[in-house]
Coordinates of C-alpha atoms in Angstrom, one line a residue:
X1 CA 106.8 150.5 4.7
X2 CA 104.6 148.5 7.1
X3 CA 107.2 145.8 9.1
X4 CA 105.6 142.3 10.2
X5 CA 106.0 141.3 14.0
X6 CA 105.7 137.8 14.7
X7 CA 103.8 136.5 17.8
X8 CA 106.3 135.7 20.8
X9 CA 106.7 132.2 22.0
X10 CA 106.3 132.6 25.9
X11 CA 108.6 129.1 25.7
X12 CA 111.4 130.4 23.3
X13 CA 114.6 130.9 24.7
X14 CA 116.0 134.4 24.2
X15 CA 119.4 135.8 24.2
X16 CA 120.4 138.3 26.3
X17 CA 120.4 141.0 23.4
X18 CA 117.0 140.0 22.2
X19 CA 115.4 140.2 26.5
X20 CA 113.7 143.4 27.1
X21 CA 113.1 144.5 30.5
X22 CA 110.6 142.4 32.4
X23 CA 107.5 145.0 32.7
X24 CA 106.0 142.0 35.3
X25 CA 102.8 140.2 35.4
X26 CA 100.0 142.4 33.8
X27 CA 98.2 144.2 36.6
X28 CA 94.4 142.8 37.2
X29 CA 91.7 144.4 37.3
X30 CA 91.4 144.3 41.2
X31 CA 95.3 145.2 41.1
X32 CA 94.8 148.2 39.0
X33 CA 91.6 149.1 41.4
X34 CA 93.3 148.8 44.1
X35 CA 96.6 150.8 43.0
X36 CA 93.9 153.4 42.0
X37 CA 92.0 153.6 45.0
X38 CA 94.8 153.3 47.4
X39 CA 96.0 149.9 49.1
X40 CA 95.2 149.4 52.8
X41 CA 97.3 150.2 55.0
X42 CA 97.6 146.5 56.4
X43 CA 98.7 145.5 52.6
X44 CA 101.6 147.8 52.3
X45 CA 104.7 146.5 53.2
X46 CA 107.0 148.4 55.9
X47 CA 110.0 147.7 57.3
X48 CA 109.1 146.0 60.9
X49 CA 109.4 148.3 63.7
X50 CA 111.1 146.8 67.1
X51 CA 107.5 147.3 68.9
X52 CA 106.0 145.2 66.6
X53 CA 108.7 142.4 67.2
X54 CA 109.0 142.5 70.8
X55 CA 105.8 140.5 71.9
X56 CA 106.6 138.2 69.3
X57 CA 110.0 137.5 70.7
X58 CA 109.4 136.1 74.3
X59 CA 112.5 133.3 74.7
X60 CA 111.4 131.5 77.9
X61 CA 114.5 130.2 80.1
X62 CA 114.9 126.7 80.0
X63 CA 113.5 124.7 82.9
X64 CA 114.7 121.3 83.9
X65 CA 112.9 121.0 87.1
X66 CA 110.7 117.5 87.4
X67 CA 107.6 119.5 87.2
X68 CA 108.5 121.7 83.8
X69 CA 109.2 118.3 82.3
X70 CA 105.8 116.5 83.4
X71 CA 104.4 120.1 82.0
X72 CA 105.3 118.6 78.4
X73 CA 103.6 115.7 78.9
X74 CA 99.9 116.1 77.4
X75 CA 99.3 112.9 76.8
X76 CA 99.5 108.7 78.6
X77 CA 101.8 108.2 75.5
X78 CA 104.5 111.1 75.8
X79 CA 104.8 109.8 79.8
X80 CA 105.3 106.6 78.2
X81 CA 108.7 108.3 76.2
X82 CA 109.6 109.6 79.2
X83 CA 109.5 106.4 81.2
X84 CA 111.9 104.8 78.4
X85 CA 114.1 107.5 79.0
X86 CA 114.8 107.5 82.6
X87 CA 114.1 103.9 83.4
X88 CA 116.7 101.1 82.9
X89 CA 115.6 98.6 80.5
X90 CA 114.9 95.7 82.3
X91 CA 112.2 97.6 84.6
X92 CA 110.7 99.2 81.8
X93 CA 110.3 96.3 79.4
X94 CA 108.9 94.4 82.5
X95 CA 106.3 97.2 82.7
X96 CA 105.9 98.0 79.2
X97 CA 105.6 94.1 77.9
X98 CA 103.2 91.3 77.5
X99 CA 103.1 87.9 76.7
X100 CA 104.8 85.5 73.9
X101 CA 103.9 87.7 70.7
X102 CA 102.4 90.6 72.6
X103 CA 99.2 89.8 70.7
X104 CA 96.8 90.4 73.1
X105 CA 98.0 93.7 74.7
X106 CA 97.9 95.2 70.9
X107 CA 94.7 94.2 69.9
X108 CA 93.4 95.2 73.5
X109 CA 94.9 98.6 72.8
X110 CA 94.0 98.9 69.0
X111 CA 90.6 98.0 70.2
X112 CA 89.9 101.1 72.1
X113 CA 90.7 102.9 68.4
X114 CA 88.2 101.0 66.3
X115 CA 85.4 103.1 67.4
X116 CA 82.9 105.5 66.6
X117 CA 81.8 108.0 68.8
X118 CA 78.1 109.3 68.5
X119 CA 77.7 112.7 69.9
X120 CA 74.4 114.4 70.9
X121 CA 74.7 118.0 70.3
X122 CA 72.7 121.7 71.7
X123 CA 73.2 119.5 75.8
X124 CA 74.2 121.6 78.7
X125 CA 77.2 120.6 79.4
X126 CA 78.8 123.7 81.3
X127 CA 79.8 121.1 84.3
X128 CA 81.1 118.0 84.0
X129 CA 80.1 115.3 86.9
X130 CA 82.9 112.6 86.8
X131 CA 82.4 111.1 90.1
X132 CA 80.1 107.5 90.9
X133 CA 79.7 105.0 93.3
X134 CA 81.6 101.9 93.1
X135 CA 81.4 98.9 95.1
X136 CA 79.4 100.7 98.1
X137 CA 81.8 103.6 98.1
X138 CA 81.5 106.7 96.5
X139 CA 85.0 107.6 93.5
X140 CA 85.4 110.9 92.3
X141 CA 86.5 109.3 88.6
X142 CA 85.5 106.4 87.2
X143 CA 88.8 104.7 87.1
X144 CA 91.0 103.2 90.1
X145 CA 94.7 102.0 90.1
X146 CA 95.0 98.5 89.6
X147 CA 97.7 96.0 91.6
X148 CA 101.1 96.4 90.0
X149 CA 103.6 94.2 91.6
X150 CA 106.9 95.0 92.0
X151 CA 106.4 99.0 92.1
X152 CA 109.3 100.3 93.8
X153 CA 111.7 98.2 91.0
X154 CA 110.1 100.9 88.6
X155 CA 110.7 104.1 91.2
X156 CA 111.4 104.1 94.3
X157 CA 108.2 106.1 95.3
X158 CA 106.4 102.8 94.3
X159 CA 103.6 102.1 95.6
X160 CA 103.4 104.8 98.1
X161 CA 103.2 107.2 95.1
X162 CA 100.7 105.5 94.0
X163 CA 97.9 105.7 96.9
X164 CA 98.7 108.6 98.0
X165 CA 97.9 110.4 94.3
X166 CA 94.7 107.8 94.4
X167 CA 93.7 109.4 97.7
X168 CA 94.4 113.0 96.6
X169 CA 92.5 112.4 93.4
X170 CA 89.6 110.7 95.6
X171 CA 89.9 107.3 93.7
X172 CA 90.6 103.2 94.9
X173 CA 93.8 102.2 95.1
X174 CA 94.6 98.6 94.8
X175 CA 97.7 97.3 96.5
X176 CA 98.9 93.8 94.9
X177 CA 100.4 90.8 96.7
X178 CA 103.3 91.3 95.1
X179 CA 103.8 94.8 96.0
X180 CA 106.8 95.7 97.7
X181 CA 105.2 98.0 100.5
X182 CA 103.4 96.4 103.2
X183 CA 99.4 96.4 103.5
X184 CA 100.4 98.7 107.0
X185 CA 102.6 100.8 105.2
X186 CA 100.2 101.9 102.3
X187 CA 97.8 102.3 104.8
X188 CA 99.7 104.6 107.1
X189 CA 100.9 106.4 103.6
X190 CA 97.0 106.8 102.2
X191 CA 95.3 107.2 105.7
X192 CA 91.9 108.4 104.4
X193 CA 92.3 107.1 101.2
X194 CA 90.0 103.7 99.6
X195 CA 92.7 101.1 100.2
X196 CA 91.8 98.0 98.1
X197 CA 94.2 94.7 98.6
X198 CA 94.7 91.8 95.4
X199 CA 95.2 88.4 96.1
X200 CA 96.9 85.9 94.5
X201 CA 95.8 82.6 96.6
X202 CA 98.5 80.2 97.3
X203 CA 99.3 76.7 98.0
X204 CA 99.5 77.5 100.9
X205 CA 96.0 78.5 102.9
X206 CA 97.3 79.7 106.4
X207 CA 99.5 82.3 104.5
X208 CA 96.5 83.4 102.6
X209 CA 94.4 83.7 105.7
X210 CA 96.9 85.4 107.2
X211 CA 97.2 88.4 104.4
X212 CA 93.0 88.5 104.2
X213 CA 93.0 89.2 107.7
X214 CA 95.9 91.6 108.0
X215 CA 93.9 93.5 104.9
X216 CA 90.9 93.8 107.2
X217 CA 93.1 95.0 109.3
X218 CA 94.9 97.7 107.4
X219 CA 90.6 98.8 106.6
X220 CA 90.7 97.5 103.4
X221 CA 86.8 97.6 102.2
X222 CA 87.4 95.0 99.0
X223 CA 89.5 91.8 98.1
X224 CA 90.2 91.8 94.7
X225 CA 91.3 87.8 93.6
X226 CA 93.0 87.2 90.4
X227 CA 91.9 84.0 89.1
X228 CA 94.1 83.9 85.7
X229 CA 98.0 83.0 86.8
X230 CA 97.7 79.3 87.3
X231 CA 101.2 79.4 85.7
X232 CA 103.1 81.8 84.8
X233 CA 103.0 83.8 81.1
X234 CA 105.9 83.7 78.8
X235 CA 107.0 87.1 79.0
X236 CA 109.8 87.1 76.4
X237 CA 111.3 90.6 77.4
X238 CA 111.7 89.7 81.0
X239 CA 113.8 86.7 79.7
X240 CA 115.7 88.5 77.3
X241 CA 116.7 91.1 79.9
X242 CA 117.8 88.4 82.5
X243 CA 114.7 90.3 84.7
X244 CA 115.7 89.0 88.4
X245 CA 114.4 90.3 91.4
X246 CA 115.7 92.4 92.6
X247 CA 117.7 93.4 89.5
X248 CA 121.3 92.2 89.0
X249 CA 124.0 94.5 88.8
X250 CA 125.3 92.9 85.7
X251 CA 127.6 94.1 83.1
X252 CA 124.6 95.2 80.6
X253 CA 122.8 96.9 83.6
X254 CA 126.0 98.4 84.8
X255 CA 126.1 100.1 80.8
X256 CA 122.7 100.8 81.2
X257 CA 123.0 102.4 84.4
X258 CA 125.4 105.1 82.9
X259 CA 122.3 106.6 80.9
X260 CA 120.2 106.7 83.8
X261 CA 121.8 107.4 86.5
X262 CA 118.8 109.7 88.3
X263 CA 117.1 106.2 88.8
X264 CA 120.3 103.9 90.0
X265 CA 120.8 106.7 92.5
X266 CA 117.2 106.1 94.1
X267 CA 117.2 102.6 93.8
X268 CA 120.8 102.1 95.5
X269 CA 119.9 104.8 97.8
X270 CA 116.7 103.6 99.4
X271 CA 115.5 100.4 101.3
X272 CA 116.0 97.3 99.4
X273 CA 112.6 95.8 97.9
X274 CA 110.6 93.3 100.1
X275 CA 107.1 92.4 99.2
X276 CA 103.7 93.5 101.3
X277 CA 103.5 89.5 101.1
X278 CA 106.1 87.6 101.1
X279 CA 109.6 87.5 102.5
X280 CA 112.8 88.8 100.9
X281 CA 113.2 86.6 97.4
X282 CA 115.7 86.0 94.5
X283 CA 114.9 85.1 91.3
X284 CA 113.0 85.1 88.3
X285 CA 109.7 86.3 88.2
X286 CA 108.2 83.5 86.6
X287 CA 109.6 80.9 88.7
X288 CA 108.6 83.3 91.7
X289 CA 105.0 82.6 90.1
X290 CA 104.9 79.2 89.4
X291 CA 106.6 78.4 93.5
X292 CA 103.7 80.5 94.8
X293 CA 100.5 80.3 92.8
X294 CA 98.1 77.5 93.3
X295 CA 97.5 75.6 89.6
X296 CA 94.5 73.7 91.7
X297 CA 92.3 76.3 92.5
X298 CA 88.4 76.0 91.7
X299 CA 85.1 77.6 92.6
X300 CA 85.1 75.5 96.1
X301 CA 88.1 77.7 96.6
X302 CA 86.2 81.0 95.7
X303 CA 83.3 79.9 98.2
X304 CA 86.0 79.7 100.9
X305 CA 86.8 83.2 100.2
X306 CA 83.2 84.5 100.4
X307 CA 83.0 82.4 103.5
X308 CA 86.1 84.3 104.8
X309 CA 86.0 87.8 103.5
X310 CA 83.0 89.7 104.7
X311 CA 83.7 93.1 103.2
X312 CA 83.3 93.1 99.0
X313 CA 84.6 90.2 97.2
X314 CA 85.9 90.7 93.4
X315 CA 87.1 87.7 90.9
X316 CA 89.7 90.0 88.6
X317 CA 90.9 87.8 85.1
X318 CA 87.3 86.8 83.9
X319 CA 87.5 86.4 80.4
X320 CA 84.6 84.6 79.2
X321 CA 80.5 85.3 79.9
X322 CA 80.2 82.1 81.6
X323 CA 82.9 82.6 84.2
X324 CA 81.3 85.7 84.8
X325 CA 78.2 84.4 85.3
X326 CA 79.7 81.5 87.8
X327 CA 81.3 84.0 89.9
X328 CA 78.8 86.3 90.5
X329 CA 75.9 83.0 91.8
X330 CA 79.3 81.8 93.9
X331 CA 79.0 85.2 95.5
X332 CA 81.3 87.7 94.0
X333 CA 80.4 91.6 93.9
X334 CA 81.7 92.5 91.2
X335 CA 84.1 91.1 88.1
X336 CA 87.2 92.3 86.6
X337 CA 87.3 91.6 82.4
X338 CA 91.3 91.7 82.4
X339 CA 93.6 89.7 80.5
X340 CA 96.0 90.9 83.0
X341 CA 97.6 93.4 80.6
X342 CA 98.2 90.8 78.0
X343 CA 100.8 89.0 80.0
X344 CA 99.1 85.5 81.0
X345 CA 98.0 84.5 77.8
X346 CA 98.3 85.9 74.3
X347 CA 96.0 86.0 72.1
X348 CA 93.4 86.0 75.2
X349 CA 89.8 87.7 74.6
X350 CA 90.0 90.9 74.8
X351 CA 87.7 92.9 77.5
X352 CA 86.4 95.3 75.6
X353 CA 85.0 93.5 72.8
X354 CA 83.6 90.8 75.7
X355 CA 81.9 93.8 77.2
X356 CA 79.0 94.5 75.5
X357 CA 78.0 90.6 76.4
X358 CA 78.9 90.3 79.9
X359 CA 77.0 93.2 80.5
X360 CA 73.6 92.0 79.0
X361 CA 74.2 88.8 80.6
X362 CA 74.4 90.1 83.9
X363 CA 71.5 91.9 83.2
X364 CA 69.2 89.1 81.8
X365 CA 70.1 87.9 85.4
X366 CA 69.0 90.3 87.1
X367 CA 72.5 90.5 88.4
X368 CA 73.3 93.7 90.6
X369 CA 77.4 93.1 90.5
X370 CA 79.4 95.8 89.5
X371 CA 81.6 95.5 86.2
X372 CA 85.1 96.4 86.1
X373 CA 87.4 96.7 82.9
X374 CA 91.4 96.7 82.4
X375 CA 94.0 96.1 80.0
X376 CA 95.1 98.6 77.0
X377 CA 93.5 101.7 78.5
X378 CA 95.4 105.1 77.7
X379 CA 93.4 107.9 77.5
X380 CA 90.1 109.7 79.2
X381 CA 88.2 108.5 75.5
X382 CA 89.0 104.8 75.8
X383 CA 87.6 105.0 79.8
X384 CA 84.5 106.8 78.1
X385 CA 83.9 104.4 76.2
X386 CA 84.1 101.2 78.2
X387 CA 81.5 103.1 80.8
X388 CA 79.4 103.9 77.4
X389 CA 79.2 100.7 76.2
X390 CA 78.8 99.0 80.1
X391 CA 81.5 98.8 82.6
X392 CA 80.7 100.0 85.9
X393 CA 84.5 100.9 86.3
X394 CA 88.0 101.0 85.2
X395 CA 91.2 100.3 86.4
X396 CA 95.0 101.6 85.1
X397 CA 98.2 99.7 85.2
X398 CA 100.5 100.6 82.8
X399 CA 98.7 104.4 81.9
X400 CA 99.9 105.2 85.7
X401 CA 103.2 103.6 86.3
X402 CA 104.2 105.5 82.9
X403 CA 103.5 108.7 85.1
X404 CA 105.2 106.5 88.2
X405 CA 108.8 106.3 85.9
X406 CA 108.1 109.7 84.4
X407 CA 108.8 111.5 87.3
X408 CA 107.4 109.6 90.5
X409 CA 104.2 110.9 92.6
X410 CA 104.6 114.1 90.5
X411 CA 104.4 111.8 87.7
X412 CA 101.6 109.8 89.0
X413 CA 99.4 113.1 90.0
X414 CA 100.2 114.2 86.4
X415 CA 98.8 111.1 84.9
X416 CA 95.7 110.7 86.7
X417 CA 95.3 114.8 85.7
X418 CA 95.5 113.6 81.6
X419 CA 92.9 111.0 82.3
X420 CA 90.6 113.5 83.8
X421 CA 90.7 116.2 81.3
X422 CA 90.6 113.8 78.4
X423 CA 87.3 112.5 80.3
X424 CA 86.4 115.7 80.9
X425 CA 86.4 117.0 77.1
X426 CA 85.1 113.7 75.6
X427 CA 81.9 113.6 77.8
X428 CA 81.5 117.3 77.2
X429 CA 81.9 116.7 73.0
X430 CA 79.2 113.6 73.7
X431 CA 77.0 116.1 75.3
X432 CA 76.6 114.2 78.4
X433 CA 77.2 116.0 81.8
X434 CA 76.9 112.9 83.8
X435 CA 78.7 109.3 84.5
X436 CA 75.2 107.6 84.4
X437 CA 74.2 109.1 81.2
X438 CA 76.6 107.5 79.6
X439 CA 74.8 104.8 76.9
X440 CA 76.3 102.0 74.6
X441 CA 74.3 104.5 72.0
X442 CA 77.5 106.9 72.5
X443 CA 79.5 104.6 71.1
X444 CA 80.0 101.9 68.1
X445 CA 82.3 99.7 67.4
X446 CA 83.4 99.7 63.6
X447 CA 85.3 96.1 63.7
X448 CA 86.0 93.4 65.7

């Protein structure tokens, strides 16, 4: 008697009585070849054997030191992190903030990312040649530090840190009015260094005589005059924070201190904060600003310098082709595109968009002045691409003085070491070897 098996519903449930033993999934054909032939020995499993674990088991021993944490830092960004970390909040914001909305400073930055690189490929590009000659003075990267005031308020190294890793790294090193070492001190500090000096120019002439002169002095080869701080920018964080200078020991900062104690130590520890320019001063910054600065200043004023200065002569703030045509016929010798970080005013042009048309202007004139660019800069790539695309030269702020909080010269030396091998690899990815081969054909913007 023949019985009559029905098909099995893969999807039935079962009960326990009715489940047979699972045989498995049917074998393949390459399964059943393989049983047949033998698997490899790198296919059959094995219980580990300690010499096969050992070299994957190599637990370092934690390391605290300021150098094995500056060793984690690959990028501008993560020194950034660290900066917040160690720095009060009232230093950091008035490093880390801009203007109003902060408008400016974020498109200035998101700028840099709305590009397009264009590599050529099968170049020779076994050696790298960073170096170039700016303003009649050879730099071995094409990027200087730009004037920070109030440097030792964000580590006590300050500005001291600061030219002395710009002369190590064979770069400029621009010391601001409001710094708070002395033109003789960075000097003495960066003997054989390129020592530039900023100048605000005040209400006052005599006193801005007196600080061209003591620059010439200290063997300063370039003036560097910002022409965009007629009044002070709103810079909301600094209000928010109370920002004084020097900082008050309130109740928030005393609550603030107890996180970050490493950088009340230096600060309370070390000489109190005088300017390379100015006498000891308390207050606001802004009303600091708006005392000082000179809301009357015109080209007449910018011929007087020429007159005066007789090493090079650069107008730092230009943010418009005009202006930068005006400076350069009243005698400048080179130009600085800067919004000054984004913290004059928002929603200000942003340099590298203006680029690309101050360049061929200065061109159409036959116009030998050099090109500098700032603001929003934070990697090797974005300095790549503002030389691409026409700037002669760059200059860091914030990028370094993240470095600066982050762990002070070490931190500085670290930074300027990120910017070189980001430089390093993107030219090499471009296939160009060298500074001057660098065309706006490298690079295209995708929006604006």
């Amino acid at each position: 008697m023949t019985q009559t098996v029905p098909p099995r519903n893969p999807e039935a449930p079962t009960t326990p009585a009715a489940t047979a033993p699972d045989p498995g999934p049917p074998a393949s054909g390459h399964d059943t070849a393989a049983a047949a032939r033998g698997l490899p020995a790198a296919l059959k499993r094995r219980v580990p054997k300690y010499a096969d674990l050992a070299p994957l088991m190599q637990f370092k021993k934690p390391e605290f030191s300021r150098a094995a944490r500056l060793r984690r830092a690959s990028t501008i960004w993560d020194l950034r992190d660290m900066a917040k970390r160690r720095t009060p909040q009232a230093p950091f914001d008035y490093t880390d903030g801009a203007a109003e909305a902060e408008i400016s400073l974020r498109r200035a930055r998101q700028a840099f990312l709305d590009i397009e690189f264009r590599p050529g490929v099968l170049r020779d590009v076994s050696s790298i040649d960073l170096s170039t000659d700016i303003l009649g003075g050879p730099s071995r990267l094409p990027v200087g530090i730009a004037p920070t005031g109030f440097t030792r308020m964000m580590q006590s190294e300050g500005e001291y840190a600061g030219s002395q890793a710009a002369e190590a790294a064979g770069i400029p090193y621009t010391l601001s009015t409001m710094g708070t070492a002395s033109l003789e001190d960075v000097a003495a500090a960066a003997p054989t260094g390129r020592n530039w000096f900023q100048l605000y120019l005040w209400t006052d002439r005599d006193r801005s005589l007196e600080l061209i002169q003591r620059a010439a002095a200290a063997g300063n080869d370039t003036l560097m005059v910002t022409v965009d701080t007629a009044v002070a920018g709103a810079r909301l964080r600094d209000v928010r924070n109370g920002m004084t200078i020097p900082p008050a020991l309130t109740l928030k900062t005393v609550l603030d201190a107890s996180y970050r104690p490493a950088w009340w130590f230096n600060f309370l520890t070390h000489e109190p904060l005088t300017f390379a320019s100015l006498s000891r001063y308390t207050g606001t910054v802004a009303d600091l600003i708006n005392s000082m600065f000179d809301p009357t200043l015109t080209y007449a004023d910018l011929d007087w310098l020429r007159e005066t200065w007789k090493g090079k002569l650069v107008v730092k703030g230009i943010q418009t082709v005009d202006d930068a045509r005006k400076v350069v016929d009243h005698g400048a010798d080179g130009i600085v595109l800067s919004n000054h970080g984004g913290r004059q005013l928002d929603r200000a042009p942003i340099p590298f968009h203006l680029l690309p048309e101050v360049s061929a202007a200065l061109k159409a004139d036959h116009s030998d002045a050099a090109i500098l660019l700032d603001t929003g800069i934070m990697s090797g790539a974005d300095i790549i691409a503002a030389l691409a695309l026409g700037a002669d030269f760059t200059l860091i702020g914030r990028a370094y003085l993240y470095g600066l909080m982050a762990g002070g010269r070490d931190g500085v030396d670290h930074a300027l070491h990120i910017l070189e091998k980001d430089m390093q690899r993107t030219m090499a990815l471009l296939g160009v070897s060298r500074v001057a081969d660098l065309t706006p054909e490298h690079v295209r913007i995708l929006r604006t």
